[in-house]
Every structure is written in structure tokens, then in C-alpha cells.
Amino acid sequence: MITGLNHITIAVSDLQQSINFYMDVLGFTGHVKWETGAYLSVGELWFCLSCDTPSAKTDYTHIAFTVSDADFPGYCQKVLAGGTKQWKQNSSEGHSLYILDPDGHKLELHAGNLTSRLDALKIKPYKQLEWL
């Protein structure tokens, strides 16, 4: 039985550049690095960078990270000040900033949670929404 999310591993083309982005720009905590990878964390999430050839994706798949409502404006301003690129404008509930990491991985910085999203859907449901 699955009890939760264990870790996320992403392919990176330049290990040090990705370490710098995730630690210096996004504020992750670094733990170890080796020739072909690194282990970082954010909150309770274990995040692995693994040297490989990243594949560009054109779909909506992305990783979303929580940012508090109070911290959201200043944090996003800091992230964008370093030249981080955006890949989408927010059109859903809550505050979101959609950004790309150095290898083009799609990330979202989001102020909200599942409860706030479900509450918003009670007011403005998606097309053909069904509650499970």
C-alpha cells in the first residue's frame, strides 16, 4: 500500500547549475552531491538531481511547490529577479507562478492546497466536473 510521496528525481544536464538554481534561487536545502547527482530537500520532500539528458515536454505535467500566501509576492519577485523564465500564466484558484528550471522542467509555486482548490470548485466547477 502506498502511504505517500517518497521522493522526486529529475534529469539535469549541468549538476552545479541545477544545484545553484534549486538552492540559491528556490531555497532548497542541500545534503550531498556526487559525480552524477545530488540530494536536496524542501520541507519534508526529498528531491534528487540526476545527471542525464532531459527530455523536453510540451504537456501540462509539472511539479508544484507550496508557498505561503504571506511570502508569495516577495518570494516570486526574488525568483523572477534572477531571470527565471515563466511557462504559463495562472488561471486557477490561488496564487501560482509557473516557472522553468535551467533544464526546462516545469515548476509551479502555489499558495493554496487541495482544500482551497476543492472549495473553489464548489463555486466555479470545471467543465463536466464530477465529485468522486
mmCIF file with all atom_site columns, C-alpha atoms in Angstrom:
data_model
loop_
_atom_site.group_PDB
_atom_site.id
_atom_site.type_symbol
_atom_site.label_atom_id
_atom_site.label_alt_id
_atom_site.label_comp_id
_atom_site.label_asym_id
_atom_site.label_entity_id
_atom_site.label_seq_id
_atom_site.pdbx_PDB_ins_code
_atom_site.Cartn_x
_atom_site.Cartn_y
_atom_site.Cartn_z
_atom_site.occupancy
_atom_site.B_iso_or_equiv
_atom_site.pdbx_formal_charge
_atom_site.auth_seq_id
_atom_site.auth_comp_id
_atom_site.auth_asym_id
_atom_site.auth_atom_id
_atom_site.pdbx_PDB_model_num
ATOM 1   C CA . MET A 1 1   ? 0.000   0.000  0.000   1.00 0.00 ? 1   MET A CA 1
ATOM 2   C CA . ILE A 1 2   ? 1.319   3.438  -0.909  1.00 0.00 ? 2   ILE A CA 1
ATOM 3   C CA . THR A 1 3   ? 1.477   5.767  2.088   1.00 0.00 ? 3   THR A CA 1
ATOM 4   C CA . GLY A 1 4   ? 2.805   8.940  0.489   1.00 0.00 ? 4   GLY A CA 1
ATOM 5   C CA . LEU A 1 5   ? 5.228   10.569 -1.900  1.00 0.00 ? 5   LEU A CA 1
ATOM 6   C CA . ASN A 1 6   ? 8.780   9.307  -1.265  1.00 0.00 ? 6   ASN A CA 1
ATOM 7   C CA . HIS A 1 7   ? 10.967  11.460 -3.493  1.00 0.00 ? 7   HIS A CA 1
ATOM 8   C CA . ILE A 1 8   ? 11.184  13.210 -6.842  1.00 0.00 ? 8   ILE A CA 1
ATOM 9   C CA . THR A 1 9   ? 14.112  12.686 -9.217  1.00 0.00 ? 9   THR A CA 1
ATOM 10  C CA . ILE A 1 10  ? 14.686  14.908 -12.225 1.00 0.00 ? 10  ILE A CA 1
ATOM 11  C CA . ALA A 1 11  ? 17.244  14.652 -15.015 1.00 0.00 ? 11  ALA A CA 1
ATOM 12  C CA . VAL A 1 12  ? 19.666  17.575 -15.191 1.00 0.00 ? 12  VAL A CA 1
ATOM 13  C CA . SER A 1 13  ? 22.260  18.457 -17.812 1.00 0.00 ? 13  SER A CA 1
ATOM 14  C CA . ASP A 1 14  ? 24.521  20.577 -15.589 1.00 0.00 ? 14  ASP A CA 1
ATOM 15  C CA . LEU A 1 15  ? 24.600  19.407 -11.977 1.00 0.00 ? 15  LEU A CA 1
ATOM 16  C CA . GLN A 1 16  ? 26.160  22.527 -10.455 1.00 0.00 ? 16  GLN A CA 1
ATOM 17  C CA . GLN A 1 17  ? 23.851  24.876 -12.366 1.00 0.00 ? 17  GLN A CA 1
ATOM 18  C CA . SER A 1 18  ? 20.831  22.929 -11.089 1.00 0.00 ? 18  SER A CA 1
ATOM 19  C CA . ILE A 1 19  ? 22.161  22.825 -7.522  1.00 0.00 ? 19  ILE A CA 1
ATOM 20  C CA . ASN A 1 20  ? 22.605  26.604 -7.682  1.00 0.00 ? 20  ASN A CA 1
ATOM 21  C CA . PHE A 1 21  ? 19.077  27.115 -9.020  1.00 0.00 ? 21  PHE A CA 1
ATOM 22  C CA . TYR A 1 22  ? 17.313  24.871 -6.529  1.00 0.00 ? 22  TYR A CA 1
ATOM 23  C CA . MET A 1 23  ? 19.360  26.028 -3.517  1.00 0.00 ? 23  MET A CA 1
ATOM 24  C CA . ASP A 1 24  ? 20.115  29.686 -4.266  1.00 0.00 ? 24  ASP A CA 1
ATOM 25  C CA . VAL A 1 25  ? 17.013  30.710 -6.245  1.00 0.00 ? 25  VAL A CA 1
ATOM 26  C CA . LEU A 1 26  ? 14.315  28.443 -4.771  1.00 0.00 ? 26  LEU A CA 1
ATOM 27  C CA . GLY A 1 27  ? 15.832  27.945 -1.300  1.00 0.00 ? 27  GLY A CA 1
ATOM 28  C CA . PHE A 1 28  ? 16.049  24.135 -1.133  1.00 0.00 ? 28  PHE A CA 1
ATOM 29  C CA . THR A 1 29  ? 18.401  22.569 1.430   1.00 0.00 ? 29  THR A CA 1
ATOM 30  C CA . GLY A 1 30  ? 21.421  20.716 0.051   1.00 0.00 ? 30  GLY A CA 1
ATOM 31  C CA . HIS A 1 31  ? 22.568  17.470 1.656   1.00 0.00 ? 31  HIS A CA 1
ATOM 32  C CA . VAL A 1 32  ? 25.087  15.694 -0.583  1.00 0.00 ? 32  VAL A CA 1
ATOM 33  C CA . LYS A 1 33  ? 26.351  15.742 -4.152  1.00 0.00 ? 33  LYS A CA 1
ATOM 34  C CA . TRP A 1 34  ? 28.442  13.260 -6.096  1.00 0.00 ? 34  TRP A CA 1
ATOM 35  C CA . GLU A 1 35  ? 29.742  12.925 -9.638  1.00 0.00 ? 35  GLU A CA 1
ATOM 36  C CA . THR A 1 36  ? 26.331  12.314 -11.214 1.00 0.00 ? 36  THR A CA 1
ATOM 37  C CA . GLY A 1 37  ? 23.783  13.647 -8.751  1.00 0.00 ? 37  GLY A CA 1
ATOM 38  C CA . ALA A 1 38  ? 22.729  15.419 -5.600  1.00 0.00 ? 38  ALA A CA 1
ATOM 39  C CA . TYR A 1 39  ? 20.175  15.048 -2.818  1.00 0.00 ? 39  TYR A CA 1
ATOM 40  C CA . LEU A 1 40  ? 18.294  18.146 -1.747  1.00 0.00 ? 40  LEU A CA 1
ATOM 41  C CA . SER A 1 41  ? 15.158  18.674 0.294   1.00 0.00 ? 41  SER A CA 1
ATOM 42  C CA . VAL A 1 42  ? 12.357  21.168 0.617   1.00 0.00 ? 42  VAL A CA 1
ATOM 43  C CA . GLY A 1 43  ? 10.172  20.771 3.679   1.00 0.00 ? 43  GLY A CA 1
ATOM 44  C CA . GLU A 1 44  ? 9.781   17.019 4.095   1.00 0.00 ? 44  GLU A CA 1
ATOM 45  C CA . LEU A 1 45  ? 10.263  16.323 0.367   1.00 0.00 ? 45  LEU A CA 1
ATOM 46  C CA . TRP A 1 46  ? 13.427  14.523 -0.784  1.00 0.00 ? 46  TRP A CA 1
ATOM 47  C CA . PHE A 1 47  ? 14.467  15.893 -4.182  1.00 0.00 ? 47  PHE A CA 1
ATOM 48  C CA . CYS A 1 48  ? 17.136  14.208 -6.323  1.00 0.00 ? 48  CYS A CA 1
ATOM 49  C CA . LEU A 1 49  ? 19.058  15.765 -9.202  1.00 0.00 ? 49  LEU A CA 1
ATOM 50  C CA . SER A 1 50  ? 20.446  13.106 -11.543 1.00 0.00 ? 50  SER A CA 1
ATOM 51  C CA . CYS A 1 51  ? 22.767  13.807 -14.481 1.00 0.00 ? 51  CYS A CA 1
ATOM 52  C CA . ASP A 1 52  ? 21.129  12.668 -17.691 1.00 0.00 ? 52  ASP A CA 1
ATOM 53  C CA . THR A 1 53  ? 19.753  14.168 -20.896 1.00 0.00 ? 53  THR A CA 1
ATOM 54  C CA . PRO A 1 54  ? 16.499  15.960 -20.026 1.00 0.00 ? 54  PRO A CA 1
ATOM 55  C CA . SER A 1 55  ? 13.629  15.485 -22.467 1.00 0.00 ? 55  SER A CA 1
ATOM 56  C CA . ALA A 1 56  ? 11.554  18.487 -23.405 1.00 0.00 ? 56  ALA A CA 1
ATOM 57  C CA . LYS A 1 57  ? 7.856   18.084 -22.638 1.00 0.00 ? 57  LYS A CA 1
ATOM 58  C CA . THR A 1 58  ? 5.062   20.050 -24.207 1.00 0.00 ? 58  THR A CA 1
ATOM 59  C CA . ASP A 1 59  ? 2.230   18.832 -21.992 1.00 0.00 ? 59  ASP A CA 1
ATOM 60  C CA . TYR A 1 60  ? 0.919   20.231 -18.691 1.00 0.00 ? 60  TYR A CA 1
ATOM 61  C CA . THR A 1 61  ? 2.964   17.871 -16.478 1.00 0.00 ? 61  THR A CA 1
ATOM 62  C CA . HIS A 1 62  ? 4.722   19.857 -13.743 1.00 0.00 ? 62  HIS A CA 1
ATOM 63  C CA . ILE A 1 63  ? 5.839   19.823 -10.109 1.00 0.00 ? 63  ILE A CA 1
ATOM 64  C CA . ALA A 1 64  ? 4.134   22.293 -7.744  1.00 0.00 ? 64  ALA A CA 1
ATOM 65  C CA . PHE A 1 65  ? 5.698   23.597 -4.525  1.00 0.00 ? 65  PHE A CA 1
ATOM 66  C CA . THR A 1 66  ? 3.832   25.274 -1.679  1.00 0.00 ? 66  THR A CA 1
ATOM 67  C CA . VAL A 1 67  ? 4.494   28.913 -0.825  1.00 0.00 ? 67  VAL A CA 1
ATOM 68  C CA . SER A 1 68  ? 2.539   30.687 1.922   1.00 0.00 ? 68  SER A CA 1
ATOM 69  C CA . ASP A 1 69  ? 0.158   33.491 0.971   1.00 0.00 ? 69  ASP A CA 1
ATOM 70  C CA . ALA A 1 70  ? 2.189   35.940 3.049   1.00 0.00 ? 70  ALA A CA 1
ATOM 71  C CA . ASP A 1 71  ? 5.502   35.002 1.405   1.00 0.00 ? 71  ASP A CA 1
ATOM 72  C CA . PHE A 1 72  ? 4.184   34.617 -2.141  1.00 0.00 ? 72  PHE A CA 1
ATOM 73  C CA . PRO A 1 73  ? 4.706   38.142 -3.582  1.00 0.00 ? 73  PRO A CA 1
ATOM 74  C CA . GLY A 1 74  ? 8.233   38.657 -2.239  1.00 0.00 ? 74  GLY A CA 1
ATOM 75  C CA . TYR A 1 75  ? 9.346   35.107 -2.974  1.00 0.00 ? 75  TYR A CA 1
ATOM 76  C CA . CYS A 1 76  ? 8.115   35.255 -6.582  1.00 0.00 ? 76  CYS A CA 1
ATOM 77  C CA . GLN A 1 77  ? 9.776   38.631 -7.072  1.00 0.00 ? 77  GLN A CA 1
ATOM 78  C CA . LYS A 1 78  ? 13.079  37.129 -5.859  1.00 0.00 ? 78  LYS A CA 1
ATOM 79  C CA . VAL A 1 79  ? 12.727  34.091 -8.151  1.00 0.00 ? 79  VAL A CA 1
ATOM 80  C CA . LEU A 1 80  ? 11.978  36.215 -11.208 1.00 0.00 ? 80  LEU A CA 1
ATOM 81  C CA . ALA A 1 81  ? 14.694  38.792 -10.435 1.00 0.00 ? 81  ALA A CA 1
ATOM 82  C CA . GLY A 1 82  ? 17.359  36.235 -11.382 1.00 0.00 ? 82  GLY A CA 1
ATOM 83  C CA . GLY A 1 83  ? 15.939  35.815 -14.882 1.00 0.00 ? 83  GLY A CA 1
ATOM 84  C CA . THR A 1 84  ? 13.884  32.679 -14.236 1.00 0.00 ? 84  THR A CA 1
ATOM 85  C CA . LYS A 1 85  ? 11.514  32.132 -17.166 1.00 0.00 ? 85  LYS A CA 1
ATOM 86  C CA . GLN A 1 86  ? 7.768   31.629 -16.877 1.00 0.00 ? 86  GLN A CA 1
ATOM 87  C CA . TRP A 1 87  ? 5.973   28.969 -18.941 1.00 0.00 ? 87  TRP A CA 1
ATOM 88  C CA . LYS A 1 88  ? 2.320   29.744 -18.181 1.00 0.00 ? 88  LYS A CA 1
ATOM 89  C CA . GLN A 1 89  ? 0.118   32.426 -16.649 1.00 0.00 ? 89  GLN A CA 1
ATOM 90  C CA . ASN A 1 90  ? -2.086  31.462 -13.717 1.00 0.00 ? 90  ASN A CA 1
ATOM 91  C CA . SER A 1 91  ? -5.759  30.895 -14.459 1.00 0.00 ? 91  SER A CA 1
ATOM 92  C CA . SER A 1 92  ? -6.790  28.759 -11.480 1.00 0.00 ? 92  SER A CA 1
ATOM 93  C CA . GLU A 1 93  ? -7.612  29.256 -7.807  1.00 0.00 ? 93  GLU A CA 1
ATOM 94  C CA . GLY A 1 94  ? -4.936  30.678 -5.575  1.00 0.00 ? 94  GLY A CA 1
ATOM 95  C CA . HIS A 1 95  ? -1.724  32.430 -6.440  1.00 0.00 ? 95  HIS A CA 1
ATOM 96  C CA . SER A 1 96  ? 0.569   30.495 -8.782  1.00 0.00 ? 96  SER A CA 1
ATOM 97  C CA . LEU A 1 97  ? 3.784   31.287 -10.595 1.00 0.00 ? 97  LEU A CA 1
ATOM 98  C CA . TYR A 1 98  ? 4.706   28.811 -13.331 1.00 0.00 ? 98  TYR A CA 1
ATOM 99  C CA . ILE A 1 99  ? 8.471   28.740 -13.952 1.00 0.00 ? 99  ILE A CA 1
ATOM 100 C CA . LEU A 1 100 ? 11.116  26.699 -15.746 1.00 0.00 ? 100 LEU A CA 1
ATOM 101 C CA . ASP A 1 101 ? 14.279  25.366 -14.123 1.00 0.00 ? 101 ASP A CA 1
ATOM 102 C CA . PRO A 1 102 ? 17.591  25.530 -16.068 1.00 0.00 ? 102 PRO A CA 1
ATOM 103 C CA . ASP A 1 103 ? 16.732  22.316 -17.961 1.00 0.00 ? 103 ASP A CA 1
ATOM 104 C CA . GLY A 1 104 ? 13.179  23.359 -18.791 1.00 0.00 ? 104 GLY A CA 1
ATOM 105 C CA . HIS A 1 105 ? 11.427  21.303 -16.101 1.00 0.00 ? 105 HIS A CA 1
ATOM 106 C CA . LYS A 1 106 ? 8.036   22.862 -15.473 1.00 0.00 ? 106 LYS A CA 1
ATOM 107 C CA . LEU A 1 107 ? 7.560   24.025 -11.900 1.00 0.00 ? 107 LEU A CA 1
ATOM 108 C CA . GLU A 1 108 ? 4.756   25.812 -10.111 1.00 0.00 ? 108 GLU A CA 1
ATOM 109 C CA . LEU A 1 109 ? 4.985   27.920 -6.964  1.00 0.00 ? 109 LEU A CA 1
ATOM 110 C CA . HIS A 1 110 ? 1.497   27.795 -5.438  1.00 0.00 ? 110 HIS A CA 1
ATOM 111 C CA . ALA A 1 111 ? -0.194  29.440 -2.464  1.00 0.00 ? 111 ALA A CA 1
ATOM 112 C CA . GLY A 1 112 ? -3.086  27.111 -1.689  1.00 0.00 ? 112 GLY A CA 1
ATOM 113 C CA . ASN A 1 113 ? -3.818  23.450 -1.090  1.00 0.00 ? 113 ASN A CA 1
ATOM 114 C CA . LEU A 1 114 ? -6.232  20.712 -2.081  1.00 0.00 ? 114 LEU A CA 1
ATOM 115 C CA . THR A 1 115 ? -8.900  22.017 0.298   1.00 0.00 ? 115 THR A CA 1
ATOM 116 C CA . SER A 1 116 ? -8.785  25.539 -1.135  1.00 0.00 ? 116 SER A CA 1
ATOM 117 C CA . ARG A 1 117 ? -8.916  24.128 -4.682  1.00 0.00 ? 117 ARG A CA 1
ATOM 118 C CA . LEU A 1 118 ? -11.928 21.923 -3.905  1.00 0.00 ? 118 LEU A CA 1
ATOM 119 C CA . ASP A 1 119 ? -13.701 24.841 -2.198  1.00 0.00 ? 119 ASP A CA 1
ATOM 120 C CA . ALA A 1 120 ? -13.132 26.945 -5.328  1.00 0.00 ? 120 ALA A CA 1
ATOM 121 C CA . LEU A 1 121 ? -14.588 24.167 -7.492  1.00 0.00 ? 121 LEU A CA 1
ATOM 122 C CA . LYS A 1 122 ? -17.814 24.292 -5.466  1.00 0.00 ? 122 LYS A CA 1
ATOM 123 C CA . ILE A 1 123 ? -18.183 27.919 -6.575  1.00 0.00 ? 123 ILE A CA 1
ATOM 124 C CA . LYS A 1 124 ? -16.817 27.636 -10.121 1.00 0.00 ? 124 LYS A CA 1
ATOM 125 C CA . PRO A 1 125 ? -16.664 23.996 -11.295 1.00 0.00 ? 125 PRO A CA 1
ATOM 126 C CA . TYR A 1 126 ? -14.587 22.819 -14.239 1.00 0.00 ? 126 TYR A CA 1
ATOM 127 C CA . LYS A 1 127 ? -16.477 21.691 -17.348 1.00 0.00 ? 127 LYS A CA 1
ATOM 128 C CA . GLN A 1 128 ? -18.042 18.231 -16.756 1.00 0.00 ? 128 GLN A CA 1
ATOM 129 C CA . LEU A 1 129 ? -16.770 18.124 -13.137 1.00 0.00 ? 129 LEU A CA 1
ATOM 130 C CA . GLU A 1 130 ? -17.820 15.037 -11.161 1.00 0.00 ? 130 GLU A CA 1
ATOM 131 C CA . TRP A 1 131 ? -17.221 14.613 -7.435  1.00 0.00 ? 131 TRP A CA 1
ATOM 132 C CA . LEU A 1 132 ? -15.756 11.201 -6.568  1.00 0.00 ? 132 LEU A CA 1
#
